[in-house]
PDB file of C-alpha atoms in Angstrom:
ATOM      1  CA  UNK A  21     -21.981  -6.203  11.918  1.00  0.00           C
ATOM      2  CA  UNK A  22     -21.358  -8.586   8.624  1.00  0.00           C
ATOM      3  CA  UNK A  23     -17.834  -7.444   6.808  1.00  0.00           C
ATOM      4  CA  UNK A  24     -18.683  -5.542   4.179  1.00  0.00           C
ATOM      5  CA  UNK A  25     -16.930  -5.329   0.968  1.00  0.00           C
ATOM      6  CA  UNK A  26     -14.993  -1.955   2.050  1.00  0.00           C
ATOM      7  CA  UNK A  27     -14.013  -4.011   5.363  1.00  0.00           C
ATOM      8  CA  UNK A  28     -12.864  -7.093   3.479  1.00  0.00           C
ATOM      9  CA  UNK A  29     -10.755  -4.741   0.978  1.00  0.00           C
ATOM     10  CA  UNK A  30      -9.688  -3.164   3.882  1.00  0.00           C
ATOM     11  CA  UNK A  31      -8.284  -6.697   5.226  1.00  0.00           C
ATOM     12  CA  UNK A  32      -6.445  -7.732   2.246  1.00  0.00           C
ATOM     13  CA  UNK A  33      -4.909  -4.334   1.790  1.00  0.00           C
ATOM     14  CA  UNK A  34      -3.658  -4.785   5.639  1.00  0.00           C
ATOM     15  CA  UNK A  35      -2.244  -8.249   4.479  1.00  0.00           C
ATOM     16  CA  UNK A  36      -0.814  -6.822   1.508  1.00  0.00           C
ATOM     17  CA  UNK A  37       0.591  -4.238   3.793  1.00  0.00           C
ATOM     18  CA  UNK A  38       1.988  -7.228   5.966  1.00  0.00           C
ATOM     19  CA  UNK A  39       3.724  -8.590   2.951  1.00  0.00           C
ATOM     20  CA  UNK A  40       5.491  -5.610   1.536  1.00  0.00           C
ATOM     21  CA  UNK A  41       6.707  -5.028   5.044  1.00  0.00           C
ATOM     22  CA  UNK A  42       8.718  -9.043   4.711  1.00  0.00           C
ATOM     23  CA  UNK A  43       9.543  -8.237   1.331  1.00  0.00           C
ATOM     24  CA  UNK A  44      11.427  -5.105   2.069  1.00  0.00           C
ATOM     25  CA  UNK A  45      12.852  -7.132   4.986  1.00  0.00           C
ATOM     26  CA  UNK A  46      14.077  -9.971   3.461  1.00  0.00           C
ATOM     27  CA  UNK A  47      15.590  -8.431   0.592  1.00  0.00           C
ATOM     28  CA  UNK A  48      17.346  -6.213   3.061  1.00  0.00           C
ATOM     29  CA  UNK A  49      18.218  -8.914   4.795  1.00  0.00           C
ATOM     30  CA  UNK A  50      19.688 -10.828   2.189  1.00  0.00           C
ATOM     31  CA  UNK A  51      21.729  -8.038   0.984  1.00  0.00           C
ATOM     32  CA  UNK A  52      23.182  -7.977   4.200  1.00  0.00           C
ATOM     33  CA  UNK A  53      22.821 -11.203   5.720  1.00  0.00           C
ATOM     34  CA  UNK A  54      21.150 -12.683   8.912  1.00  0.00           C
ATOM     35  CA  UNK A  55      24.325 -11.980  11.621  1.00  0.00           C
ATOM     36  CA  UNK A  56      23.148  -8.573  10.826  1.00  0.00           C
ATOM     37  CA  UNK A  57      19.274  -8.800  11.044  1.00  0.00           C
ATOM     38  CA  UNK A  58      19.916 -10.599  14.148  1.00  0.00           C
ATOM     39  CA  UNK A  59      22.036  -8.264  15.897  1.00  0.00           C
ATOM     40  CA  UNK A  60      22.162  -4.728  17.359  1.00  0.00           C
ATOM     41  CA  UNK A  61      22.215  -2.902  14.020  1.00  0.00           C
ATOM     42  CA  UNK A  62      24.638  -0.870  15.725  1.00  0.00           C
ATOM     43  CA  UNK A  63      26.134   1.857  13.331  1.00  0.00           C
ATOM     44  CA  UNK A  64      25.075   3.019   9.852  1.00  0.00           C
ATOM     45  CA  UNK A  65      24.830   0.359   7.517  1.00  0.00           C
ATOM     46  CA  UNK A  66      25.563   1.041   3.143  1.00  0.00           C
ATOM     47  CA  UNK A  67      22.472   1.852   1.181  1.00  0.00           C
ATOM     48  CA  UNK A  68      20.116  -0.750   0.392  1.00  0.00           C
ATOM     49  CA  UNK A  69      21.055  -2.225  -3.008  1.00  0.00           C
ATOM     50  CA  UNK A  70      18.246  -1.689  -6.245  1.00  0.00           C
ATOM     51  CA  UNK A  71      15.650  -4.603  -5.270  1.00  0.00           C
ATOM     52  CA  UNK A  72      15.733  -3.736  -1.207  1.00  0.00           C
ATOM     53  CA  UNK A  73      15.499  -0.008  -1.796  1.00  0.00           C
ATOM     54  CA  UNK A  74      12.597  -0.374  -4.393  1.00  0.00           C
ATOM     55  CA  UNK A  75      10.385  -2.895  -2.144  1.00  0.00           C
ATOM     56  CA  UNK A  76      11.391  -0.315   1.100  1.00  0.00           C
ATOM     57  CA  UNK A  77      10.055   1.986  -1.193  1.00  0.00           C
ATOM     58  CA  UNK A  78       7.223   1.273  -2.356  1.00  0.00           C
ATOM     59  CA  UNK A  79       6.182  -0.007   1.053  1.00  0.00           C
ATOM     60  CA  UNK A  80       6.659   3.947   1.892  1.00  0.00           C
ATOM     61  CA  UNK A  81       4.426   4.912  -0.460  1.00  0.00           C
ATOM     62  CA  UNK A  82       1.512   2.271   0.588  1.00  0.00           C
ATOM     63  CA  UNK A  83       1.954   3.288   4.041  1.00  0.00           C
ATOM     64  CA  UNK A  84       2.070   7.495   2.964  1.00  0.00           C
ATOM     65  CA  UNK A  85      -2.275   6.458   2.072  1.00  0.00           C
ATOM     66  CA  UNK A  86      -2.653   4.212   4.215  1.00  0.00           C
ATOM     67  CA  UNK A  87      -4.057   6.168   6.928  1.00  0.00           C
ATOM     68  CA  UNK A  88      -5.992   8.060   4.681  1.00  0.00           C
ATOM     69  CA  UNK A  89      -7.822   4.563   3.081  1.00  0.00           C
ATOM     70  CA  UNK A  90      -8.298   3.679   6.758  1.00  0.00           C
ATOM     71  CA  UNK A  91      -9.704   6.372   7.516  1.00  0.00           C
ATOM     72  CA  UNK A  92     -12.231   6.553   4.317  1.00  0.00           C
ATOM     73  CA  UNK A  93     -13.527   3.255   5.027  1.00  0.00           C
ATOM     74  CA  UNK A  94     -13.849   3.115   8.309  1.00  0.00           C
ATOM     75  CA  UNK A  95     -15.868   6.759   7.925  1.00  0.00           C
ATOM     76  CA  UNK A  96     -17.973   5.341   5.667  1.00  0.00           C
ATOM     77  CA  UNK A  97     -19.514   2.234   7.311  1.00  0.00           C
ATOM     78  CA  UNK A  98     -19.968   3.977  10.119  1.00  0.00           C
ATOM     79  CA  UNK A  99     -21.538   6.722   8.577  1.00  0.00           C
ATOM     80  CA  UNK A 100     -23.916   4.433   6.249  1.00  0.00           C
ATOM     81  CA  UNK A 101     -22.165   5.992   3.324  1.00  0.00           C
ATOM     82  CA  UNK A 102     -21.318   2.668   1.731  1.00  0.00           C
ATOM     83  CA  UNK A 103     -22.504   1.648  -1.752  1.00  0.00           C
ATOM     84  CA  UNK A 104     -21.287   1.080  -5.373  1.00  0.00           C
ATOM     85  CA  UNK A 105     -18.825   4.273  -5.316  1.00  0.00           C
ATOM     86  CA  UNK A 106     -17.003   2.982  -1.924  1.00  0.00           C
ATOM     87  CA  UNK A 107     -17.010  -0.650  -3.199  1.00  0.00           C
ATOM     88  CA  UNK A 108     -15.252   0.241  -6.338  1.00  0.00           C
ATOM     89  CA  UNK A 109     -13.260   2.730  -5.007  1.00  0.00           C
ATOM     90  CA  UNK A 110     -11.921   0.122  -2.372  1.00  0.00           C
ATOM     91  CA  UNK A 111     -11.124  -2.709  -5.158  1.00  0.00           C
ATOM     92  CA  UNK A 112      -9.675   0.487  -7.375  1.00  0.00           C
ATOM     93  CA  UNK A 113      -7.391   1.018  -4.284  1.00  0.00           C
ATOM     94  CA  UNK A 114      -6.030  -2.483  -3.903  1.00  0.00           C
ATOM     95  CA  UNK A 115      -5.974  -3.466  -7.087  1.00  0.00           C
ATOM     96  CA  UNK A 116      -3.409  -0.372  -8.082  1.00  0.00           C
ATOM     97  CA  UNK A 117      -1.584  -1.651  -4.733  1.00  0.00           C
ATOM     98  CA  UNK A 118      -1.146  -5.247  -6.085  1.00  0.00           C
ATOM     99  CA  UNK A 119      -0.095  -3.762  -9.215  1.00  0.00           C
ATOM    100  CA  UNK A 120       1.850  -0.997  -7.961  1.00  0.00           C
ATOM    101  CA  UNK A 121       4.873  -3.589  -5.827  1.00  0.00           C
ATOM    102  CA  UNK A 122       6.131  -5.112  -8.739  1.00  0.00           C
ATOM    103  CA  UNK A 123       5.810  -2.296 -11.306  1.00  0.00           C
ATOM    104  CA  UNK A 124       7.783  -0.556  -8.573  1.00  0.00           C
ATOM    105  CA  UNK A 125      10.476  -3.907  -7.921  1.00  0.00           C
ATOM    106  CA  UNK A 126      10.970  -4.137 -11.611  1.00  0.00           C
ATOM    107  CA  UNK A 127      11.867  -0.172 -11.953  1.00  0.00           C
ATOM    108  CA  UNK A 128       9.103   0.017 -14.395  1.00  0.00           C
ATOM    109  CA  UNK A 129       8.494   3.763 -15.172  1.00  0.00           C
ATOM    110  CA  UNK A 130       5.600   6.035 -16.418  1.00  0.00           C
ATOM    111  CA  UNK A 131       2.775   2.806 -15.663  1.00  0.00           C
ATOM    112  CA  UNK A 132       3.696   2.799 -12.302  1.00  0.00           C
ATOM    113  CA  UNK A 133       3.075   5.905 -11.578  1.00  0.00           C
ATOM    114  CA  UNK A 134      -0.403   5.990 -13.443  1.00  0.00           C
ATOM    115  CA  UNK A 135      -1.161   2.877 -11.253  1.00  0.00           C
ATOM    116  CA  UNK A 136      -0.115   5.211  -8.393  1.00  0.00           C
ATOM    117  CA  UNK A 137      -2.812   7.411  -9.530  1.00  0.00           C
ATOM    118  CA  UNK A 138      -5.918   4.759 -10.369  1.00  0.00           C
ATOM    119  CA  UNK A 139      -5.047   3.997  -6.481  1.00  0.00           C
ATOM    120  CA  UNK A 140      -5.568   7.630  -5.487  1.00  0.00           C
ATOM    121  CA  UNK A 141      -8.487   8.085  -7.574  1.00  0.00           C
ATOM    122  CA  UNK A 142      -9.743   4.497  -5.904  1.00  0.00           C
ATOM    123  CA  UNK A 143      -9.434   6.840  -2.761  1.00  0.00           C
ATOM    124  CA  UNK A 144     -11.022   9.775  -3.354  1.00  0.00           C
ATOM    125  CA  UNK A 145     -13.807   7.595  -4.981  1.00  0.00           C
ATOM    126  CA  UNK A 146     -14.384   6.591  -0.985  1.00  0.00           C
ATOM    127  CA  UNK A 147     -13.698  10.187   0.084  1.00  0.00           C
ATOM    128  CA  UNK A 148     -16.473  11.536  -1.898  1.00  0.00           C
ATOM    129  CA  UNK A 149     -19.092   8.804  -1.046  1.00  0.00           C
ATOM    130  CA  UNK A 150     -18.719  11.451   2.519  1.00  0.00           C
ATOM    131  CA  UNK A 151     -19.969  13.873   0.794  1.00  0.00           C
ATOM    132  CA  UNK A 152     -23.222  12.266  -0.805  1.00  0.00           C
TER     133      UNK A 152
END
């Protein structure tokens, strides 16, 4: 089966997913320093500071869809649903991803949270190719 454009959406959003997970991490990690991302993590640590607790966040909120995007795409090439709705509905999703981190990282209200929504409606663009 060639990748189709859902599948290769799919990919990047996986690697984008891979790269909010180090962000988070090594802002954490600077915060409190390598001795303590190399060792037991024994005990409760302080909160994060403003950057780590932004980036953990907004990888929480990529991963809260994730399964459903996942899901949507992988339904729809197997189902032989795929077409112009799923292919813009994928590159709707990512692209309000890729926007979404830094929006997020630089505390920018309001616009992130309409990006948050052209991601959803990037979604349910996929969810609804089901259904025709």
């Amino acid at each position: 089966m060639d990748m189709t454009p859902e599948f290769i959406v799919l990919a990047a959003v996986l690697v984008l997913a891979l790269v909010q997970i180090l962000a988070a991490g090594a802002a954490r990690t600077a915060e409190l320093g390598g001795k303590w991302n190399a060792g037991p993590r024994d005990g409760n640590p302080p909160p994060p500071g403003k950057l780590a607790g932004r980036l953990k966040r907004a990888q929480d909120n990529l991963f809260e869809t994730l399964p459903l995007f996942i899901a949507a795409v992988l339904m729809a090439v197997v189902a032989d649903k795929t077409g112009e709705l799923t292919a813009w509905g994928a590159h709707l999703y990512l692209a309000a991803r890729l926007l979404y981190v830094p929006l997020y990282a630089f505390g920018v209200p309001y616009v992130r949270s309409l990006v948050w929504m052209g991601g959803l409606a990037g979604l349910v663009m996929i969810i609804a190719a089901l259904f025709v």
